[in-house]
C-alpha positions as a printed NumPy array, in Angstrom:
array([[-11.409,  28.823, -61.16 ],
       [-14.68 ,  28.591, -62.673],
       [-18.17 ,  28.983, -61.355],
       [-17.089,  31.048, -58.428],
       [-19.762,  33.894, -59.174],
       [-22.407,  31.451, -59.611],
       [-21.577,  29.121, -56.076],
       [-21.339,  32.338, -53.783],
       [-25.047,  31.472, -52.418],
       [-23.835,  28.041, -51.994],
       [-20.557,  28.958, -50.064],
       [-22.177,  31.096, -47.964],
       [-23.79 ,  28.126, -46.082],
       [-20.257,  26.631, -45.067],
       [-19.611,  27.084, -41.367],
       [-17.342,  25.573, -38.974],
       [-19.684,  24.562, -35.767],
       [-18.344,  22.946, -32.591],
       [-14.648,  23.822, -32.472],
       [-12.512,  25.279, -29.395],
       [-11.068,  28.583, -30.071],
       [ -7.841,  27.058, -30.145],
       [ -8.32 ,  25.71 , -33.721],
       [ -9.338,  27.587, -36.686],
       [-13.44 ,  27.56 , -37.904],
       [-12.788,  26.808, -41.347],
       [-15.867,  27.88 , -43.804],
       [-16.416,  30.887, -41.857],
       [-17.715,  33.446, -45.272],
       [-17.529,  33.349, -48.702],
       [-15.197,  30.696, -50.525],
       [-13.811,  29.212, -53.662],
       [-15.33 ,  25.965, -54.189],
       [-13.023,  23.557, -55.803],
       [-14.477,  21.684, -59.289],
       [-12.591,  18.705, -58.915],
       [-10.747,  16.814, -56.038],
       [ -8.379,  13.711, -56.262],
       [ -9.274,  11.242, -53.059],
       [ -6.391,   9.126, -52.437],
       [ -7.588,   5.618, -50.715],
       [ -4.24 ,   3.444, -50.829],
       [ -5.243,   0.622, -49.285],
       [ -8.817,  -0.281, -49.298],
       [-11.641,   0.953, -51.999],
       [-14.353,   2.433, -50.97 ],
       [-16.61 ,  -0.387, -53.856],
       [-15.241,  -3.081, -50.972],
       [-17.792,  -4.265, -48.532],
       [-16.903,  -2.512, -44.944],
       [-16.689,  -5.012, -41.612],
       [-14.267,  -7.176, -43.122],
       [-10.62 ,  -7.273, -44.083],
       [ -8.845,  -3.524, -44.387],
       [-12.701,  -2.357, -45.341],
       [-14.657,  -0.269, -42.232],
       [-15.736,   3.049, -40.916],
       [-12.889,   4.781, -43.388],
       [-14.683,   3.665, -46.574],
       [-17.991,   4.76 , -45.201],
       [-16.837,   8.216, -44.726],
       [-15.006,   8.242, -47.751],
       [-18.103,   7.271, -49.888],
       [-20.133,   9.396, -47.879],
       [-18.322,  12.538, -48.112],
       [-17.699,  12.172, -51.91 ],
       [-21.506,  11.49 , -52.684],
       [-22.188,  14.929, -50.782],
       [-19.731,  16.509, -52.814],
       [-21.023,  15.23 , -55.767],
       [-24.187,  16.44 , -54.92 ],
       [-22.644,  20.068, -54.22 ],
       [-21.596,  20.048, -57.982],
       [-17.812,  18.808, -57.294],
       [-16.528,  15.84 , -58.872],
       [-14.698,  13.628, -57.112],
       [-11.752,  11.146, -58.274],
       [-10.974,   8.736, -56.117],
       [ -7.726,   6.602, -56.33 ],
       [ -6.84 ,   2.948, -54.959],
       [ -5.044,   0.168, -55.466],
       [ -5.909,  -2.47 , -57.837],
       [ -6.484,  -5.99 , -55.313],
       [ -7.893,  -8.033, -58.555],
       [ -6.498,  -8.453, -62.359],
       [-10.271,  -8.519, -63.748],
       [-11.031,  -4.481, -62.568],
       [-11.74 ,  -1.971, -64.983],
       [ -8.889,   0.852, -64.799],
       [-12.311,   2.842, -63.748],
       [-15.742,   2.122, -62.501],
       [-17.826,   5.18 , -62.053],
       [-19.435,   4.745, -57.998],
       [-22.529,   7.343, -58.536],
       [-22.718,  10.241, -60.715],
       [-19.909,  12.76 , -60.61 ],
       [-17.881,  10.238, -58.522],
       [-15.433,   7.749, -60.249],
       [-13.127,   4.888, -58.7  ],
       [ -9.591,   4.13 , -60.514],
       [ -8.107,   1.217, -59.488],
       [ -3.895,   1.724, -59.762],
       [ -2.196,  -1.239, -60.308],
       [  0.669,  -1.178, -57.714],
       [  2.306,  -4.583, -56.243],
       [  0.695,  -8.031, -57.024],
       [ -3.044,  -8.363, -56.715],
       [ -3.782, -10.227, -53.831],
       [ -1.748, -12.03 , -51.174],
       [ -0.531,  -8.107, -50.013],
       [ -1.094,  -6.927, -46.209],
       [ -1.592,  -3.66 , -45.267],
       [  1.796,  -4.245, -43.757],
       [  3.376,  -4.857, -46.823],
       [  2.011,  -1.697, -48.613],
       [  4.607,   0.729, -47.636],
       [  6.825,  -1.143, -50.288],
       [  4.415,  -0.361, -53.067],
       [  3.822,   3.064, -52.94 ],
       [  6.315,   4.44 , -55.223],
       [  4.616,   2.213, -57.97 ],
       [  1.254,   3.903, -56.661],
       [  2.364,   7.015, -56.69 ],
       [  3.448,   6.672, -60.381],
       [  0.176,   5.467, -61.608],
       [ -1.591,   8.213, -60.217],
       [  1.096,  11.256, -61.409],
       [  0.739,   9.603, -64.875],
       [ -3.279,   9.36 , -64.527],
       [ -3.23 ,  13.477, -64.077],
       [ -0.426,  13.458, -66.536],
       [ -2.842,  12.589, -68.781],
       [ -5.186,  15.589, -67.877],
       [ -4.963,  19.126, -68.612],
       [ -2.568,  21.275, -66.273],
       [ -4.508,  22.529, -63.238],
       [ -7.203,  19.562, -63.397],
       [ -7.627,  18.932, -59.698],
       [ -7.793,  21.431, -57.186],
       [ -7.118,  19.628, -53.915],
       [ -5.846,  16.484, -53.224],
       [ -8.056,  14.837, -49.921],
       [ -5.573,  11.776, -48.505],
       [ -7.275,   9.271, -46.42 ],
       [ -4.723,   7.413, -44.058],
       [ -0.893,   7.324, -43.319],
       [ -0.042,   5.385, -46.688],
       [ -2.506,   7.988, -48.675],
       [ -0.48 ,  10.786, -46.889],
       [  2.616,  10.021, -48.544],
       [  1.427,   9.739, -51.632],
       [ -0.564,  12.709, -51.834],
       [  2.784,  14.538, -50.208],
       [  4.138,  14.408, -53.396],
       [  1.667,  14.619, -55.586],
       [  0.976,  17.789, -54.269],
       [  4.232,  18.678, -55.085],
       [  3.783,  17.894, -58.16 ],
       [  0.683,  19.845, -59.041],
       [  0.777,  22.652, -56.533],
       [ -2.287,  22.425, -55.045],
       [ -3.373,  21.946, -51.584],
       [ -3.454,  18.307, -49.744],
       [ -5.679,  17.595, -47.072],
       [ -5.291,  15.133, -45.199],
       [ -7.685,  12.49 , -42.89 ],
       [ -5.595,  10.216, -40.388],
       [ -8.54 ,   7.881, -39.169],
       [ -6.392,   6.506, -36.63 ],
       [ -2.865,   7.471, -34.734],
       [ -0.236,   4.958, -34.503],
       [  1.31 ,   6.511, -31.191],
       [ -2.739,   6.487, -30.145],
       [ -3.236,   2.898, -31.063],
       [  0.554,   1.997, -29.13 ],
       [ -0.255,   3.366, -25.767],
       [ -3.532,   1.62 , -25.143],
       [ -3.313,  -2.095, -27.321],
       [ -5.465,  -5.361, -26.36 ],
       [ -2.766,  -7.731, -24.995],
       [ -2.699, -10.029, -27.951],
       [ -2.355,  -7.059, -30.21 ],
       [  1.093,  -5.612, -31.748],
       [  2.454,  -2.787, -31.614],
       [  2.151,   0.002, -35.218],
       [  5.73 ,  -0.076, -36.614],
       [  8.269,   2.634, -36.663],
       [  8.115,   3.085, -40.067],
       [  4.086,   4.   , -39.797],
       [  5.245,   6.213, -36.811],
       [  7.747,   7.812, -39.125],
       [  5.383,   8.645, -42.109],
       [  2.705,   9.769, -39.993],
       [  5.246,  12.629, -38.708],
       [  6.189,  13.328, -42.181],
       [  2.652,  13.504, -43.358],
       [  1.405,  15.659, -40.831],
       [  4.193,  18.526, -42.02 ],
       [  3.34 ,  18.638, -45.488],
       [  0.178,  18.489, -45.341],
       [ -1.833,  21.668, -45.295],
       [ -4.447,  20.856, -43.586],
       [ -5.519,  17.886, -41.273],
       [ -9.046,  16.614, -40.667],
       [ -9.535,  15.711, -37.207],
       [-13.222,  13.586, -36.462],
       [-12.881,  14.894, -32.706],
       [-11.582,  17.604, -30.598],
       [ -9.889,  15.08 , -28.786],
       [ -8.265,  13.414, -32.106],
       [ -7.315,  17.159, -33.055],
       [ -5.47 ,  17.666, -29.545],
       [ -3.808,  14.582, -29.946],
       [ -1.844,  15.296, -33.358],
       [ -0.96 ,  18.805, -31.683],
       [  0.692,  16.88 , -28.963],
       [  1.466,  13.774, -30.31 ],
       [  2.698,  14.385, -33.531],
       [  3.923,  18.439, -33.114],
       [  0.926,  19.969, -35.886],
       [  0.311,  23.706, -36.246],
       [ -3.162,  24.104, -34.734],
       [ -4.015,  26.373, -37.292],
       [ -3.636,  24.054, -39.714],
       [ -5.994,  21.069, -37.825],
       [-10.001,  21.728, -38.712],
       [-12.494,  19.319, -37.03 ],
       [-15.235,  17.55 , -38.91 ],
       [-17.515,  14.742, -37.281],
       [-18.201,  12.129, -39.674],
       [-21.72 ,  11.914, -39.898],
       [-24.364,   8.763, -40.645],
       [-26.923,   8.513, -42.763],
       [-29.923,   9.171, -41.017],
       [-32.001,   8.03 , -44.337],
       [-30.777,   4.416, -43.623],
       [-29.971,   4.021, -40.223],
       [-33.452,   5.118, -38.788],
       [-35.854,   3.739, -35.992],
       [-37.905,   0.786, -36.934],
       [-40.416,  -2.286, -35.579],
       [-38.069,  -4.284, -33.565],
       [-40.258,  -7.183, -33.581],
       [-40.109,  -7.076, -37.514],
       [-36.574,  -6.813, -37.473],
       [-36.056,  -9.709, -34.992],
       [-38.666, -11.894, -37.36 ],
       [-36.75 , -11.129, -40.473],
       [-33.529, -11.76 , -38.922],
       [-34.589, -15.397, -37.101],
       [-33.925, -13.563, -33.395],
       [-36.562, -14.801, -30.904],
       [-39.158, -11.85 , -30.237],
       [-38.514, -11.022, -26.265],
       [-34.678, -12.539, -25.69 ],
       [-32.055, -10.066, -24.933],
       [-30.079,  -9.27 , -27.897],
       [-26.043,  -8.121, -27.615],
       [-24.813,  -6.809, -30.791],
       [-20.92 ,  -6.221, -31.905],
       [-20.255,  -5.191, -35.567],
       [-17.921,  -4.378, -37.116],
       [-13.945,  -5.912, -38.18 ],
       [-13.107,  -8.542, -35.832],
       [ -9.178,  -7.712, -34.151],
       [ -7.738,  -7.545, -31.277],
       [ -7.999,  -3.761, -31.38 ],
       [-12.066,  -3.728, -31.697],
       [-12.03 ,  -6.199, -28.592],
       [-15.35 ,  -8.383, -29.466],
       [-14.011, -11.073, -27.015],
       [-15.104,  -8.662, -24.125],
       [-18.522,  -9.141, -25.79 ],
       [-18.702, -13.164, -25.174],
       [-16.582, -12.272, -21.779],
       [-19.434, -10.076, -20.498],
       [-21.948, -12.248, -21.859],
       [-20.538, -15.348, -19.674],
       [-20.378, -13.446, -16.975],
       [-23.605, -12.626, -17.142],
       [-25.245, -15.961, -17.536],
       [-23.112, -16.599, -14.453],
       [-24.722, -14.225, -12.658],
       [-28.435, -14.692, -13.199],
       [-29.336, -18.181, -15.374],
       [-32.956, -17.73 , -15.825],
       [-32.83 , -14.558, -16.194],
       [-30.716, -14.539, -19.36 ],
       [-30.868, -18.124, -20.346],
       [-32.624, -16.696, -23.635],
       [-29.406, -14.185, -24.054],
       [-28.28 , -14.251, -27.787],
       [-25.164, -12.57 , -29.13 ],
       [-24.357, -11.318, -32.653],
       [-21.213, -10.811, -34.093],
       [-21.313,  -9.129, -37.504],
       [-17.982,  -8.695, -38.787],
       [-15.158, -10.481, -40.663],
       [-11.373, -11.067, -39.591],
       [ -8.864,  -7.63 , -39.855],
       [ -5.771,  -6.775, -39.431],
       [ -3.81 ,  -9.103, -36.598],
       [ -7.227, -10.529, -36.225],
       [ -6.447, -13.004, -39.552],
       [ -3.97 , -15.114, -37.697],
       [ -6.652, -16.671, -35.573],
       [ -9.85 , -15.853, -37.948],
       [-11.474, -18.766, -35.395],
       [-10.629, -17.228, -32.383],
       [-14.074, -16.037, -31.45 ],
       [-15.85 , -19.196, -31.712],
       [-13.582, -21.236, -30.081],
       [-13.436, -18.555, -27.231],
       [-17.081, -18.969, -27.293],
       [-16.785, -22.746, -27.149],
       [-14.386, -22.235, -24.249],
       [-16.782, -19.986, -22.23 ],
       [-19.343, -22.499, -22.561],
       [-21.672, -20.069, -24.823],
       [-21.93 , -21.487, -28.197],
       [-25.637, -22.044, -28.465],
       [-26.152, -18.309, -27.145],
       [-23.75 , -16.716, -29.74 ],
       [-24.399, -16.116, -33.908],
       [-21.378, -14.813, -35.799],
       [-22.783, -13.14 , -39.064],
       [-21.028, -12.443, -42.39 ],
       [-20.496,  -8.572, -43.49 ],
       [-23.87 ,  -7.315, -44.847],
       [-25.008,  -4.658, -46.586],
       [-25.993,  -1.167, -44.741],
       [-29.501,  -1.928, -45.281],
       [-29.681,  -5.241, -43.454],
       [-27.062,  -4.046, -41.047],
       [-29.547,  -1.309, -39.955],
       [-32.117,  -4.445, -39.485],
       [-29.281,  -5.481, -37.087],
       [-28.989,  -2.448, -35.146],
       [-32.741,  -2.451, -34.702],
       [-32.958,  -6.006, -33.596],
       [-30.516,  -5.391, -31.078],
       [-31.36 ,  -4.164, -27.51 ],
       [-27.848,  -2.631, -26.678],
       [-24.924,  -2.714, -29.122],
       [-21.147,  -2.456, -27.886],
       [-18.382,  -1.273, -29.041],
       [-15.305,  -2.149, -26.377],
       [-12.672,  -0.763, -28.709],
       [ -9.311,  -0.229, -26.93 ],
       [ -8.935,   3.081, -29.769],
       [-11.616,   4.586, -31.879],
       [-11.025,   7.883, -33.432],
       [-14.411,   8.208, -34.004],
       [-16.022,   4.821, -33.619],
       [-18.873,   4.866, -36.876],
       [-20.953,   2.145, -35.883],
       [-21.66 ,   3.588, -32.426],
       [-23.547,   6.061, -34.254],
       [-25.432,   3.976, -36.914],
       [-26.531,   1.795, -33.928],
       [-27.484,   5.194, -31.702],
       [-29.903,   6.296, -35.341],
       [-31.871,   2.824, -35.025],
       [-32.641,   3.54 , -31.9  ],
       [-30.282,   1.346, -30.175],
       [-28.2  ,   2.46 , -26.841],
       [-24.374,   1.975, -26.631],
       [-22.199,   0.362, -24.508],
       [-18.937,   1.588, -25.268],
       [-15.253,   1.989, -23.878],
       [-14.404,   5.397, -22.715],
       [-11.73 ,   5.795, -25.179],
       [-11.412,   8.436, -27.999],
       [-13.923,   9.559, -30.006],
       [-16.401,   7.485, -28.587],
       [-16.269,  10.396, -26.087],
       [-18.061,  11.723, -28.707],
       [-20.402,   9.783, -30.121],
       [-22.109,   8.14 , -27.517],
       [-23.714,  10.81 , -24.673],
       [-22.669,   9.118, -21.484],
       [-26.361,   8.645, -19.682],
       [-28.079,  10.124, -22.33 ],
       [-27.841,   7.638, -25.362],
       [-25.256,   4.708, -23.787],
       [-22.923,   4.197, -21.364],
       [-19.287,   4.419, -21.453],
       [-17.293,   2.324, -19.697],
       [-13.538,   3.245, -18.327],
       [-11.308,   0.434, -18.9  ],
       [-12.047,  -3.004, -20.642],
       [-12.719,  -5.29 , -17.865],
       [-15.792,  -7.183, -19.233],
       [-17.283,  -7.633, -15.657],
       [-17.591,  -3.717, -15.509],
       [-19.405,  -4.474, -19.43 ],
       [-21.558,  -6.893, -17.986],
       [-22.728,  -4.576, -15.007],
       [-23.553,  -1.602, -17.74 ],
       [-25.267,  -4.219, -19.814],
       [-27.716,  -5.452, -16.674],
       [-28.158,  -1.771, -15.49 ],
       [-30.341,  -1.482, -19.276],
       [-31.686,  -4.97 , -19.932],
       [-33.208,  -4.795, -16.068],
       [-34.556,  -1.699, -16.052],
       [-37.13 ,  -1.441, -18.89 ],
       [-37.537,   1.722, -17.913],
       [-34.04 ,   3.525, -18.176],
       [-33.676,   0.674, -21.406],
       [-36.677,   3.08 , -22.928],
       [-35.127,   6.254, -21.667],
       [-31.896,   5.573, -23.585],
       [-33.669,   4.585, -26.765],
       [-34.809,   7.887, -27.14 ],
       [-31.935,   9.755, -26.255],
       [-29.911,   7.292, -28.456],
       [-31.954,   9.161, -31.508],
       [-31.896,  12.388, -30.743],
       [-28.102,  12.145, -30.38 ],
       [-27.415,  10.636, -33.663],
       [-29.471,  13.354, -35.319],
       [-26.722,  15.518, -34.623],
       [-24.587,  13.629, -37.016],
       [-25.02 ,  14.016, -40.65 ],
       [-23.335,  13.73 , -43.748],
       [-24.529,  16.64 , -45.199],
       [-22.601,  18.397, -42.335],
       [-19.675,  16.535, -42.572],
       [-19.306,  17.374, -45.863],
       [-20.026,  21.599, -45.733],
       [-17.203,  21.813, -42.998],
       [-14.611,  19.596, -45.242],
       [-15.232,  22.108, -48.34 ],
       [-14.745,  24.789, -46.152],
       [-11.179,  23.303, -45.355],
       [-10.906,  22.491, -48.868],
       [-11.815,  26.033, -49.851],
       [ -9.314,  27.861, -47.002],
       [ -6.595,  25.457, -48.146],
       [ -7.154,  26.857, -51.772],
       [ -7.178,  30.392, -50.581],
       [ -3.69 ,  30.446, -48.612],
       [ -2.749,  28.692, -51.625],
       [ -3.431,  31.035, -53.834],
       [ -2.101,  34.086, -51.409],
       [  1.313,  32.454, -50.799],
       [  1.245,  32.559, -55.185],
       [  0.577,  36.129, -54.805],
       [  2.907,  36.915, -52.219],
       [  5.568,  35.392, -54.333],
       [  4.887,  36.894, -57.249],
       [  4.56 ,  40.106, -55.611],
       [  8.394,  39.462, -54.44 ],
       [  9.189,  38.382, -57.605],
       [  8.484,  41.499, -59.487]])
C-alpha cells in the first residue's frame, strides 16, 4: 500500500472516543490508511434529494462521510442503482468522490421491496466495474444497508479485502416496536441481515445501544462491532435570526411553530404531530389559536399507499388552516426551517440514530422526541429536548406546553440544544470509520501472513 510513510502523522490522530469496554476502540495508534474504498448504496443514491421516497438520514451520512474522506486524501467510489435511463454510467459528486449508477432491474416503477430480486444483476455490474481495474484497486468495501450487505458479501469475496458494513436500521428492531398501520420487515430482510452480519468484518454501529442490539439480536462478535456517531454539519446547520428565518419562510413572527421533517411513514409517526397539536388547541384556544405546524417531508416506504393521509388526518382533526406540509428542500433552506421552528419533533417508533434531531438541536432548536433508540443519544433529556416514553400524543402535547409556556426553560433548552450538537461532527465521524477501515485492513493482512506462514 502506498503512502503509508507519508500518512503516519495523519493516522496518528484516529481514536476511538466514547465506547464501553466491551467493544473494541478502533483507531487506537498508527494505521494503514486505505487509497481507495468502494461504497455500496443499493437502493438509494446519495445525488437524490433526502426527506422523500427511499432518500433520508442514510444518504446524508453517506455523502458526508465520503466528502471527509476525500478530504483525508482517500477516494471514494460509490455504487447504486441506476432509477433513470438518461444517467451517465458516472457523475463525479465532489472531488475525489465519484457516483456510478449500475443498471440492475427496470428503471423506475421498483420498491425497495422488490430489490432483493435484482441484486444478482447488481452485483454483476459492480464485479465487472472492478474487473475493469487493476488487481488490488480498492482496499475496503464500506456497505450501507441490508441489500448493500449482500452485495458487498461477495464482492469481498471476490477481491479479498475487508467489508464493512453500516446497518442504519434493524429489521427485528423495527418488528418489535411498529406504528399500528405499519407492516411488519419480511423474513427474507430478517434472513440477509443474519447473513450479512457474519461475513462482514466489521459492523458500524451509530449508538452503543444499536451496537448491543446486533450482539443480541442478531448473534455478532463484539469485537468485530466499532461505534461511530454520525455527525452534522455544524457549517450549515448553525444558530441564526429567527425572526429572519420566519420572514423568509412566510411564518408569522411570534406564533408557536411545531416542526416534523423528514420521510413521511408510518414508522416516523408525523400523525402524533397533528394529534398533539389538536390536543393542544383543545386545551387552551387563545393561547395557541396562532399554533402553525410544518411538515417537511415527502411519502416513504408504506407511507406511499396513502401519500394524502396527513392532510386528510388534518382535515379530520379540524386543523387545516394551522398546518403547512412542505416539499423536500435543500439543507440550506431546511436549516431556515429548523431555525424558524420553536421545538421540532421527532415521534419515531425506531431511530437508530435519528439525523434530523441533531440538525434541528445545531440551529438552536430543542427536541421533542420518542424515547426510542438512538435518539437516546442525540437529544440530552432536560438538557437540549425532551424525550418522551411511549407515543401517546397527549404525553407530546404536555412536553410541547412545558417549553412553549415557559419562556424561560424554552431559552434554557436553546442553549443546551447547541452545545449538544457540537459534539457531533463529521469530521469525527469520519476519523473513527478509517480507523475501522484501517484495523479491518490490518487483520486482513495478518490472517495473509498467518497463512502463508502455514503454507511454507
Amino acid at each position: 500500500m502506498r503512502g503509508i510513510a507519508a500518512q503516519r502523522g495523519t493516522v496518528r490522530r484516529l481514536r476511538r472516543r466514547g465506547s464501553r469496554a466491551r467493544f473494541p476502540r478502533y483507531g487506537g495508534g498508527p494505521r494503514l490508511i486505505p487509497r481507495r474504498i468502494a461504497t455500496l448504496s443499493v437502493h438509494t443514491s446519495p445525488l437524490h434529494q433526502p426527506g422523500t421516497g427511499d432518500a433520508g438520514g442514510m444518504n446524508v451520512y453517506i455523502v458526508e462521510v465520503s466528502k471527509r474522506l476525500a478530504a483525508l486524501g482517500i477516494e471514494v467510489e460509490i455504487f447504486t442503482r441506476a432509477s433513470a435511463g438518461d444517467l451517465p454510467p458516472v457523475v463525479e459528486m465532489a472531488p475525489g468522490i465519484s457516483v456510478r449508477h449500475i443498471t440492475a432491474g427496470p428503471y423506475e416503477g421498483l420498491s425497495k421491496e422488490d430489490l432483493p430480486g435484482q441484486l444478482c444483476a447488481f452485483t454483476s455490474g459492480v464485479l465487472r466495474a472492478e474487473a475493469r481495474r487493476k488487481p488490488g484497486y480498492y482496499d475496503v468495501i464500506h456497505s450501507h444497508y441490508w441489500l448493500s450487505g449482500q452485495v458487498g458479501w461477495l464482492a469481498k469475496e471476490r477481491w479479498g479485502v475487508p467489508l464493512v458494513h453500516s446497518m442504519h436500521t434493524l429489521a427485528r428492531v423495527k418488528n418489535a416496536a411498529m406504528a399500528a398501520s405499519d407492516v411488519p420487515e419480511p423474513q427474507n430482510r430478517l434472513i440477509g441481515e443474519s447473513q450479512v452480519v457474519e461475513a462482514a468484518d466489521r459492523l458500524v454501529a451509530n449508538t452503543e445501544q444499536e451496537a448491543e442490539q446486533l450482539v443480541r439480536l442478531y448473534r455478532a462478535d463484539p469485537s468485530r462491532v466499532a461505534i461511530a456517531h454520525p455527525g452534522v454539519d455544524l457549517e450549515t446547520f448553525r444558530p441564526g435570526d429567527r425572526a429572519a428565518a420566519r420572514a423568509g419562510l412566510g411564518l408569522p413572527p411570534h406564533a408557536p411553530v411545531l416542526l416534523f421533517t423528514g420521510r413521511i411513514q408510518p414508522l416516523k409517526a408525523p400523525d402524533i404531530l397533528l394529534r398533539l397539536a389538536a390536543d393542544l388547541l383543545k386545551r387552551d384556544p387563545d393561547r395557541y389559536r396562532d399554533l402553525v405546524v410544518v411538515i417537511v417531508g415527502g411519502p416513504s416506504g408504506t407511507g406511499l399507499a396513502e401519500p394524502h393521509q396527513l392532510t386528510t388526518l388534518a382535515r379530520q382533526l379540524g386543523i387545516s388552516e394551522h398546518t403547512r406540509f412542505v416539499k423536500p428542500v435543500g439543507q440550506a433552506q431546511l436549516a431556515d426551517w429548523y431555525r424558524a421552528a420553536d421545538l421540532s419533533l421527532v415521534p419515531s417508533y425506531s431511530e437508530s440514530f435519528g439525523l434530523v434531531a441533531v440538525e434541528a438541536q445545531a440551529c438552536g432548536t430543542p427536541v421533542v422526541a420518542a424515547k426510542v433508540g438512538g435518539l437516546v443519544t442525540a437529544v440530552r433529556d432536560g438538557e437540549s429536548g425532551i424525550l418522551v416514553p411511549g407515543h401517546d400524543p397527549a404525553d407530546y402535547a404536555t412536553a410541547c406546553a412545558s417549553l412553549l409556556d415557559d419562556p424561560g426553560r424554552l431559552a434554557h433548552m436553546r442553549n443546551g440544544a447547541r452545545r449538544h450538537a457540537a459534539e457531533f461532527g463529521w469530521a469525527a465521524t469520519a476519523d473513527r470509520i478509517v480507523g475501522v477501515y484501517s484495523d479491518a485492513i490490518a487483520e486482513r493482512w495478518a490472517g495473509r501472513r498467518r497463512i502463508s506462514s502455514a503454507v511454507a
